[in-house]
Amino acid sequence: SDARGGSRALGGSATMADPRLKQNEVILEGWVYDLDAFGSKHPGGAGALNMFGGSDATTHYYMLHPHQQIRTKALEPFKLRKAESPTGPKAELGDSAFLLNTQAYQDLKQRVRKAIPYQFATWEWYVKAVAIMGLSAYLEYDSVASGFAFWKSAILGVLMAMIGLCIQHDANHGAVSPKGWVNRVWGFTQDWIGGSALLWKHHHVLMHHAETNVEGDDPDITGELIRFNKLTTWKGHHKWQAFYTWFLLPLLPLSWHFKEIYDLSVMRHCDRKMSSMARQEALFALAFRFVFIFRFYAIPLYFHPSLHTAACILTCLGVGGAYLGVNFVISHNFEGAKSVLNTADRAKHTRRDWAFDQVETSSTVGGRILGFFHGGLNYQIEHHLFPRISHVHYHKLQPVVQQWCLDNKIKYTYYKSLPENIASCYKHLSMLGNAKQIG
């Protein structure tokens, strides 16, 4: 433990499969547990655990549970052995970039539990979810039955994005209900819109949330096409990234729909091997994907074989991709966004409170109205601190987090409007694109 009350958590990162573990094992606070055996006892169901097989899930445990300490008594029957020390200063070798479960984060959890005693979805969430799903299904049917129109396809694109933001996002974080099967059912809405609940959890929950803005570990900032982090190697085309990034966002759904078929087949996503415990879920995901392609592409083009139909389909994808893409790209890329690592040499990195860095790598924009349409993800700071709280509560969570930040002298970045946040993101991308070395 650190002097500030934070655990170093042996092998605390889960961004890459941990070489010290079998696929049915997991590390929590330096101890190896039989994840397969524990699955039948897990309150949220065994399916919620499969993606953690072969990883250290200490970060995720504290992030996803309201209690302040690991419940070692309940886990004792499944304890196998003491974990070996990390084999190197990298997340893929089991070394965390953060201090976990500090006194400051425990204090925040206590404040939040008082403010939000029931963390799951309310009637507001269910009414909105049913309305979005119903209207989306109707527009798909009407387009095939009555003919395609650009305005219908554009609205459908917005609705499909809202399914991703408002429905599946809460569900696949386990934030809709304390009952695992309820979250799983609603989570499959990600497959309905051509994604994969499994791949989303692998990418977003397992990797991005655990290692936000850690270059090389967070898949949302790791890559060569766009330079999102100062440690990413600069290339000539980055000079133009503040301009071309926005035109790439509408293309995202096409990439997801087809590239992910390969990822599910080989059980590898975002350059990380997926746990073999999730193999059955991957097979279901492949089946759902082929049904989606038949429903979304084949049926429309069969009944209305024309360039107009193809253009309407692309309009739907472009509008939905832009809606989703803008929401996510501005959340962690803005003027002053913290880069967790200041040097590529992880041995020189000084660990800091995970919760502090979640705040300073994220930004919040707007208020409750924007949150209604964005699934609360405009409250990105609040979401990253408590991803298993339903987004309908984020407007109540915000003042609690803001006061905690003031008490701990943590920078809380807030934008009054979406254009202001987008402008800040543009400047951030421009700065990174025009500076070969920063810091």
Coordinates of C-alpha atoms in Angstrom, one line a residue:
S1 CA 0.0 0.0 0.0
D2 CA 1.0 3.6 -0.7
A3 CA 1.3 6.1 2.1
R4 CA -1.7 7.9 0.8
G5 CA -3.9 4.9 1.3
G6 CA -3.7 3.4 -2.2
S7 CA -3.0 -0.2 -3.2
R8 CA -0.3 -0.9 -5.7
A9 CA -2.3 -4.0 -6.6
L10 CA 0.1 -6.6 -7.9
G11 CA -0.4 -6.8 -11.6
G12 CA -3.2 -4.2 -11.3
S13 CA -3.7 -3.7 -15.1
A14 CA -6.1 -5.8 -17.2
T15 CA -5.3 -4.2 -20.5
M16 CA -3.5 -7.3 -21.9
A17 CA -3.8 -11.0 -21.1
D18 CA -1.6 -11.6 -18.0
P19 CA 1.1 -14.3 -18.7
R20 CA 1.0 -15.4 -15.1
L21 CA -2.6 -16.7 -15.4
K22 CA -4.6 -19.5 -17.0
Q23 CA -7.6 -18.4 -19.0
N24 CA -10.0 -19.4 -16.2
E25 CA -8.1 -17.5 -13.5
V26 CA -8.1 -13.9 -12.3
I27 CA -6.0 -11.7 -10.0
L28 CA -7.6 -9.5 -7.3
E29 CA -5.2 -7.6 -4.9
G30 CA -2.3 -9.9 -5.6
W31 CA -4.2 -13.2 -5.2
V32 CA -5.1 -15.6 -7.9
Y33 CA -8.7 -16.9 -7.9
D34 CA -10.6 -19.6 -9.8
L35 CA -12.9 -17.4 -11.9
D36 CA -14.7 -20.4 -13.5
A37 CA -15.7 -21.8 -10.1
F38 CA -16.7 -18.4 -8.7
G39 CA -19.0 -17.7 -11.7
S40 CA -21.8 -19.8 -10.4
K41 CA -21.8 -17.8 -7.1
H42 CA -21.4 -14.4 -8.6
P43 CA -24.5 -12.2 -8.0
G44 CA -24.4 -10.7 -11.4
G45 CA -24.1 -14.1 -13.1
A46 CA -21.1 -16.0 -14.6
G47 CA -21.5 -14.3 -18.0
A48 CA -20.5 -10.9 -16.6
L49 CA -17.1 -12.4 -15.6
N50 CA -16.0 -14.2 -18.7
M51 CA -14.1 -11.3 -20.3
F52 CA -11.9 -11.0 -17.2
G53 CA -10.5 -14.5 -17.5
G54 CA -6.7 -14.5 -17.7
S55 CA -6.4 -10.9 -16.4
D56 CA -5.9 -8.9 -13.3
A57 CA -9.3 -7.3 -12.5
T58 CA -8.4 -5.4 -9.3
T59 CA -9.1 -2.0 -11.0
H60 CA -12.4 -3.2 -12.3
Y61 CA -13.5 -4.7 -9.0
Y62 CA -13.2 -1.3 -7.2
M63 CA -14.6 0.6 -10.2
L64 CA -17.7 -1.6 -10.6
H65 CA -18.6 -2.3 -6.9
P66 CA -19.9 0.2 -4.4
H67 CA -18.2 -1.4 -1.4
Q68 CA -14.8 -0.2 -0.4
Q69 CA -12.9 -3.4 0.1
I70 CA -12.7 -6.7 -1.7
R71 CA -14.9 -9.2 0.0
T72 CA -12.2 -11.7 0.7
K73 CA -14.4 -13.9 2.9
A74 CA -16.8 -14.7 0.0
L75 CA -13.9 -15.3 -2.3
E76 CA -11.8 -17.4 0.0
P77 CA -13.1 -20.8 -1.2
F78 CA -11.9 -19.8 -4.7
K79 CA -8.4 -18.6 -3.8
L80 CA -5.7 -20.6 -5.5
R81 CA -2.3 -18.9 -4.8
K82 CA -0.4 -15.7 -4.3
A83 CA 0.2 -14.0 -7.6
E84 CA 3.8 -13.7 -8.9
S85 CA 5.2 -10.2 -9.2
P86 CA 4.7 -8.4 -12.5
T87 CA 7.4 -9.4 -15.0
G88 CA 8.0 -5.9 -16.3
P89 CA 6.8 -2.2 -16.2
K90 CA 4.0 -2.7 -18.7
A91 CA 0.3 -3.2 -18.5
E92 CA 0.6 -6.3 -20.7
L93 CA 2.9 -7.8 -18.1
G94 CA 0.7 -7.0 -15.2
D95 CA 1.9 -3.6 -13.9
S96 CA -0.7 -0.9 -13.2
A97 CA -0.2 2.7 -14.0
F98 CA -2.3 3.8 -11.0
L99 CA -2.8 3.6 -7.2
L100 CA -6.0 1.8 -6.5
N101 CA -8.7 2.1 -3.9
T102 CA -7.2 5.1 -2.1
Q103 CA -8.8 6.8 0.9
A104 CA -9.9 9.7 -1.3
Y105 CA -11.8 7.3 -3.6
Q106 CA -13.3 5.5 -0.7
D107 CA -14.5 8.9 0.7
L108 CA -16.1 9.7 -2.7
K109 CA -17.9 6.3 -2.7
Q110 CA -19.4 7.1 0.7
R111 CA -20.6 10.5 -0.5
V112 CA -22.1 9.0 -3.6
R113 CA -24.0 6.3 -1.8
K114 CA -25.6 8.9 0.4
A115 CA -26.6 11.0 -2.6
I116 CA -27.7 8.1 -4.8
P117 CA -28.9 5.1 -2.6
Y118 CA -30.4 3.3 -5.7
Q119 CA -27.8 3.3 -8.5
F120 CA -29.7 1.4 -11.3
A121 CA -32.2 2.4 -14.0
T122 CA -35.5 4.1 -13.1
W123 CA -38.9 4.3 -15.0
E124 CA -37.4 7.2 -17.0
W125 CA -34.7 4.9 -18.4
Y126 CA -37.2 2.1 -19.4
V127 CA -39.7 4.5 -21.0
K128 CA -36.9 6.1 -23.1
A129 CA -35.4 2.7 -24.0
V130 CA -38.7 1.2 -25.2
A131 CA -39.5 4.3 -27.2
I132 CA -36.1 4.4 -28.9
M133 CA -36.2 0.7 -29.7
G134 CA -39.8 0.8 -31.0
L135 CA -39.3 3.8 -33.2
S136 CA -36.0 2.4 -34.6
A137 CA -37.7 -0.9 -35.5
Y138 CA -40.6 0.9 -37.1
L139 CA -38.4 3.0 -39.3
E140 CA -36.5 -0.1 -40.5
Y141 CA -39.8 -1.8 -41.3
D142 CA -41.3 1.3 -42.9
S143 CA -38.3 1.8 -45.1
V144 CA -38.5 -1.7 -46.6
A145 CA -42.3 -1.6 -46.8
S146 CA -42.9 1.9 -48.1
G147 CA -39.5 2.8 -49.6
F148 CA -36.3 4.5 -48.5
A149 CA -35.9 8.3 -47.9
F150 CA -32.9 10.2 -46.8
W151 CA -34.8 11.8 -43.9
K152 CA -36.0 8.5 -42.6
S153 CA -32.4 7.1 -42.8
A154 CA -31.0 10.1 -41.0
I155 CA -33.4 9.7 -38.2
L156 CA -32.7 6.0 -38.0
G157 CA -29.0 6.8 -37.7
V158 CA -29.7 9.1 -34.7
L159 CA -31.8 6.4 -33.1
M160 CA -29.2 3.7 -33.6
A161 CA -26.6 6.0 -32.1
M162 CA -29.0 6.6 -29.1
I163 CA -29.4 2.8 -28.7
G164 CA -25.6 2.7 -28.3
L165 CA -25.4 5.7 -26.0
C166 CA -28.6 5.4 -23.9
I167 CA -29.4 1.7 -23.8
Q168 CA -26.6 -0.8 -24.4
H169 CA -24.0 1.4 -22.7
D170 CA -25.7 1.3 -19.3
A171 CA -26.6 -2.4 -19.8
N172 CA -23.1 -3.6 -20.7
H173 CA -21.7 -1.7 -17.7
G174 CA -24.2 -3.6 -15.5
A175 CA -26.0 -0.3 -14.7
V176 CA -29.6 -1.1 -15.7
S177 CA -30.4 -3.6 -13.0
P178 CA -28.8 -5.6 -10.1
K179 CA -30.1 -8.7 -11.9
G180 CA -27.5 -9.9 -14.4
W181 CA -30.0 -11.3 -16.9
V182 CA -31.7 -7.9 -17.3
N183 CA -28.4 -6.3 -18.2
R184 CA -27.6 -9.1 -20.6
V185 CA -30.9 -8.8 -22.4
W186 CA -30.6 -5.0 -22.8
G187 CA -26.9 -5.4 -23.6
F188 CA -27.7 -7.3 -26.7
T189 CA -29.1 -4.1 -28.2
Q190 CA -25.5 -3.5 -29.1
D191 CA -25.7 -6.5 -31.4
W192 CA -29.1 -5.2 -32.8
I193 CA -27.3 -2.1 -34.2
G194 CA -24.5 -4.1 -35.7
G195 CA -22.0 -4.1 -32.9
S196 CA -21.1 -6.8 -30.4
A197 CA -21.8 -6.7 -26.6
L198 CA -18.8 -8.9 -26.1
L199 CA -16.3 -6.9 -28.1
W200 CA -17.7 -3.7 -26.6
K201 CA -17.1 -4.9 -23.1
H202 CA -13.6 -6.2 -24.0
H203 CA -12.7 -2.9 -25.6
H204 CA -14.5 -0.4 -23.4
V205 CA -14.9 -2.0 -19.9
L206 CA -11.8 -4.2 -19.8
M207 CA -9.4 -1.9 -21.5
H208 CA -10.5 1.7 -21.9
H209 CA -12.0 2.3 -18.5
A210 CA -9.1 0.6 -16.6
E211 CA -6.3 2.6 -18.4
T212 CA -7.9 5.8 -19.6
N213 CA -5.4 7.9 -21.6
V214 CA -2.5 5.5 -21.0
E215 CA -0.7 5.5 -24.3
G216 CA -0.3 1.9 -25.5
D217 CA -2.9 0.5 -23.1
D218 CA -6.1 2.5 -23.8
P219 CA -7.3 1.5 -27.3
D220 CA -9.2 4.8 -27.7
I221 CA -6.0 6.8 -27.9
T222 CA -3.6 4.2 -29.3
G223 CA -3.0 4.1 -33.1
E224 CA -1.1 5.8 -35.9
L225 CA -3.9 7.4 -37.9
I226 CA -4.7 10.0 -35.3
R227 CA -2.3 11.2 -32.7
F228 CA -4.3 11.5 -29.5
N229 CA -1.4 11.3 -27.1
K230 CA 2.0 13.1 -26.9
L231 CA 3.8 9.7 -26.6
T232 CA 2.4 8.5 -29.9
T233 CA 5.1 8.7 -32.6
W234 CA 4.5 11.8 -34.7
K235 CA 4.1 11.4 -38.5
G236 CA 3.6 13.9 -41.3
H237 CA -0.1 13.4 -41.8
H238 CA -0.8 14.3 -38.2
K239 CA -0.4 18.0 -39.2
W240 CA -3.9 17.7 -40.8
Q241 CA -5.6 15.6 -38.1
A242 CA -7.6 18.4 -36.6
F243 CA -9.3 18.6 -39.9
Y244 CA -9.6 15.0 -41.2
T245 CA -10.5 13.3 -37.9
W246 CA -14.1 14.6 -38.1
F247 CA -14.6 13.1 -41.6
L248 CA -13.4 9.7 -40.4
L249 CA -16.1 9.4 -37.7
P250 CA -19.0 8.7 -40.0
L251 CA -17.1 5.7 -41.4
L252 CA -16.9 4.0 -38.0
P253 CA -20.0 1.8 -38.3
L254 CA -18.8 0.3 -41.6
S255 CA -15.5 -0.7 -39.9
W256 CA -17.4 -2.2 -36.9
H257 CA -19.9 -4.1 -39.0
F258 CA -17.4 -6.1 -41.0
K259 CA -14.0 -6.0 -39.4
E260 CA -15.4 -7.3 -36.1
I261 CA -16.4 -10.5 -37.8
Y262 CA -12.7 -11.4 -38.1
D263 CA -12.1 -10.3 -34.5
L264 CA -14.8 -12.5 -33.1
S265 CA -13.6 -15.5 -35.3
V266 CA -10.0 -15.3 -34.0
M267 CA -10.9 -14.1 -30.5
R268 CA -8.6 -11.1 -30.6
H269 CA -9.7 -7.5 -30.4
C270 CA -7.8 -4.2 -30.1
D271 CA -4.5 -6.1 -30.3
R272 CA -5.4 -8.2 -27.2
K273 CA -6.3 -11.8 -27.0
M274 CA -9.8 -12.4 -25.7
S275 CA -10.4 -14.8 -22.8
S276 CA -11.3 -18.3 -24.0
M277 CA -14.0 -18.2 -21.3
A278 CA -16.0 -16.0 -23.7
R279 CA -15.9 -18.4 -26.7
Q280 CA -19.5 -19.3 -26.5
E281 CA -20.5 -15.6 -26.3
A282 CA -18.4 -14.9 -29.3
L283 CA -20.2 -17.6 -31.3
F284 CA -23.6 -16.0 -30.4
A285 CA -22.2 -12.6 -31.4
L286 CA -21.2 -14.0 -34.8
A287 CA -24.7 -15.4 -35.3
F288 CA -26.2 -12.0 -34.3
R289 CA -23.9 -10.2 -36.7
F290 CA -24.9 -12.3 -39.7
V291 CA -28.6 -11.7 -38.8
F292 CA -27.9 -8.0 -38.7
I293 CA -26.1 -7.9 -42.0
F294 CA -29.0 -9.8 -43.6
R295 CA -31.6 -7.5 -41.9
F296 CA -29.8 -4.1 -42.5
Y297 CA -28.0 -4.6 -45.8
A298 CA -29.4 -7.6 -47.7
I299 CA -33.2 -7.3 -47.2
P300 CA -33.3 -3.5 -48.2
L301 CA -31.2 -4.1 -51.3
Y302 CA -33.2 -7.1 -52.3
F303 CA -36.5 -5.3 -52.2
H304 CA -35.2 -2.0 -53.4
P305 CA -32.1 -2.7 -55.5
S306 CA -30.9 0.8 -56.4
L307 CA -28.2 3.3 -55.7
H308 CA -30.7 5.4 -53.8
T309 CA -31.2 2.5 -51.3
A310 CA -27.5 2.1 -50.9
A311 CA -27.1 5.9 -50.4
C312 CA -29.8 5.9 -47.7
I313 CA -28.1 3.0 -45.9
L314 CA -24.8 5.0 -46.0
T315 CA -26.6 8.1 -44.8
C316 CA -27.9 6.1 -41.8
L317 CA -24.4 4.8 -41.0
G318 CA -22.8 8.2 -41.5
V319 CA -25.2 10.1 -39.3
G320 CA -25.0 7.4 -36.6
G321 CA -21.2 7.2 -36.8
A322 CA -20.8 11.0 -36.5
Y323 CA -23.2 11.2 -33.6
L324 CA -21.3 8.4 -31.7
G325 CA -17.9 9.5 -32.8
V326 CA -18.1 13.1 -31.8
N327 CA -19.5 12.2 -28.4
F328 CA -16.5 9.9 -27.7
V329 CA -13.7 11.9 -29.3
I330 CA -14.4 15.0 -27.3
S331 CA -14.7 13.2 -24.0
H332 CA -10.9 12.6 -23.4
N333 CA -9.3 14.9 -26.0
F334 CA -9.5 18.6 -25.0
E335 CA -7.2 21.4 -24.0
G336 CA -5.4 20.3 -20.9
A337 CA -6.5 16.7 -21.0
K338 CA -4.1 14.7 -18.8
S339 CA -1.7 12.2 -20.4
V340 CA -1.2 9.6 -17.6
L341 CA 2.3 8.7 -18.8
N342 CA 4.8 11.5 -19.2
T343 CA 7.5 9.2 -20.5
A344 CA 7.6 6.0 -22.6
D345 CA 9.7 4.5 -19.8
R346 CA 7.2 3.0 -17.5
A347 CA 9.9 2.5 -14.8
K348 CA 10.0 6.2 -14.4
H349 CA 6.3 6.7 -14.0
T350 CA 5.0 7.8 -10.6
R351 CA 1.7 6.2 -9.8
R352 CA -1.2 8.5 -8.9
D353 CA -4.7 7.9 -7.6
W354 CA -6.8 6.2 -10.3
A355 CA -9.8 8.3 -9.4
F356 CA -7.8 11.6 -9.7
D357 CA -6.6 10.6 -13.2
Q358 CA -10.1 9.6 -14.3
V359 CA -11.2 13.1 -13.5
E360 CA -8.3 14.8 -15.2
T361 CA -8.4 12.7 -18.4
S362 CA -12.1 13.4 -18.9
S363 CA -14.4 16.3 -19.4
T364 CA -18.1 17.0 -18.7
V365 CA -20.3 19.2 -21.0
G366 CA -23.8 20.6 -20.8
G367 CA -26.4 19.3 -18.5
R368 CA -29.4 17.1 -18.1
I369 CA -31.1 17.9 -21.5
L370 CA -27.9 16.9 -23.4
G371 CA -27.6 13.9 -21.1
F372 CA -31.1 12.7 -22.2
F373 CA -29.9 12.4 -25.8
H374 CA -26.3 11.3 -25.1
G375 CA -27.1 8.6 -22.5
G376 CA -25.5 10.8 -19.8
L377 CA -22.1 10.4 -21.5
N378 CA -21.8 14.2 -21.6
Y379 CA -21.1 13.7 -17.9
Q380 CA -18.0 11.8 -18.8
I381 CA -16.1 12.5 -15.5
E382 CA -19.0 11.2 -13.5
H383 CA -19.3 8.2 -15.8
H384 CA -15.7 7.2 -15.6
L385 CA -15.7 7.4 -11.8
F386 CA -18.9 5.3 -11.5
P387 CA -19.6 3.4 -14.7
R388 CA -22.0 1.1 -13.0
I389 CA -24.4 3.9 -12.0
S390 CA -27.2 4.4 -14.5
H391 CA -26.9 7.6 -16.5
V392 CA -30.3 8.8 -15.3
H393 CA -28.6 9.7 -12.0
Y394 CA -25.5 11.6 -13.4
H395 CA -27.1 15.0 -12.9
K396 CA -27.4 14.3 -9.2
L397 CA -23.9 12.8 -9.1
Q398 CA -22.2 15.9 -10.7
P399 CA -22.3 18.3 -7.7
V400 CA -21.0 15.5 -5.4
V401 CA -18.1 14.9 -7.7
Q402 CA -17.4 18.6 -8.1
Q403 CA -17.3 19.2 -4.4
W404 CA -15.0 16.2 -3.9
C405 CA -12.7 17.6 -6.6
L406 CA -12.5 20.9 -4.8
D407 CA -11.8 19.2 -1.5
N408 CA -8.9 17.3 -3.1
K409 CA -7.7 20.1 -5.4
I410 CA -8.4 18.1 -8.6
K411 CA -9.0 19.9 -11.9
Y412 CA -12.6 19.4 -13.0
T413 CA -13.0 20.3 -16.7
Y414 CA -16.5 21.5 -17.6
Y415 CA -17.8 23.0 -20.9
K416 CA -21.1 24.8 -21.0
S417 CA -22.0 23.8 -24.5
L418 CA -21.2 21.1 -27.1
P419 CA -19.6 23.6 -29.6
E420 CA -17.3 24.8 -26.9
N421 CA -16.1 21.3 -26.1
I422 CA -15.7 20.5 -29.9
A423 CA -13.6 23.6 -30.4
S424 CA -11.4 22.6 -27.5
C425 CA -11.0 19.2 -29.0
Y426 CA -10.0 20.7 -32.3
K427 CA -7.3 22.8 -30.7
H428 CA -6.0 19.8 -28.8
L429 CA -5.8 17.7 -32.0
S430 CA -4.1 20.6 -33.8
M431 CA -1.6 21.0 -31.0
L432 CA -0.7 17.3 -31.0
G433 CA -0.6 17.3 -34.8
N434 CA 1.9 20.1 -35.0
A435 CA 4.3 19.2 -32.3
K436 CA 6.6 16.3 -32.9
Q437 CA 7.6 16.1 -29.2
I438 CA 5.7 17.4 -26.2
G439 CA 6.9 17.4 -22.6

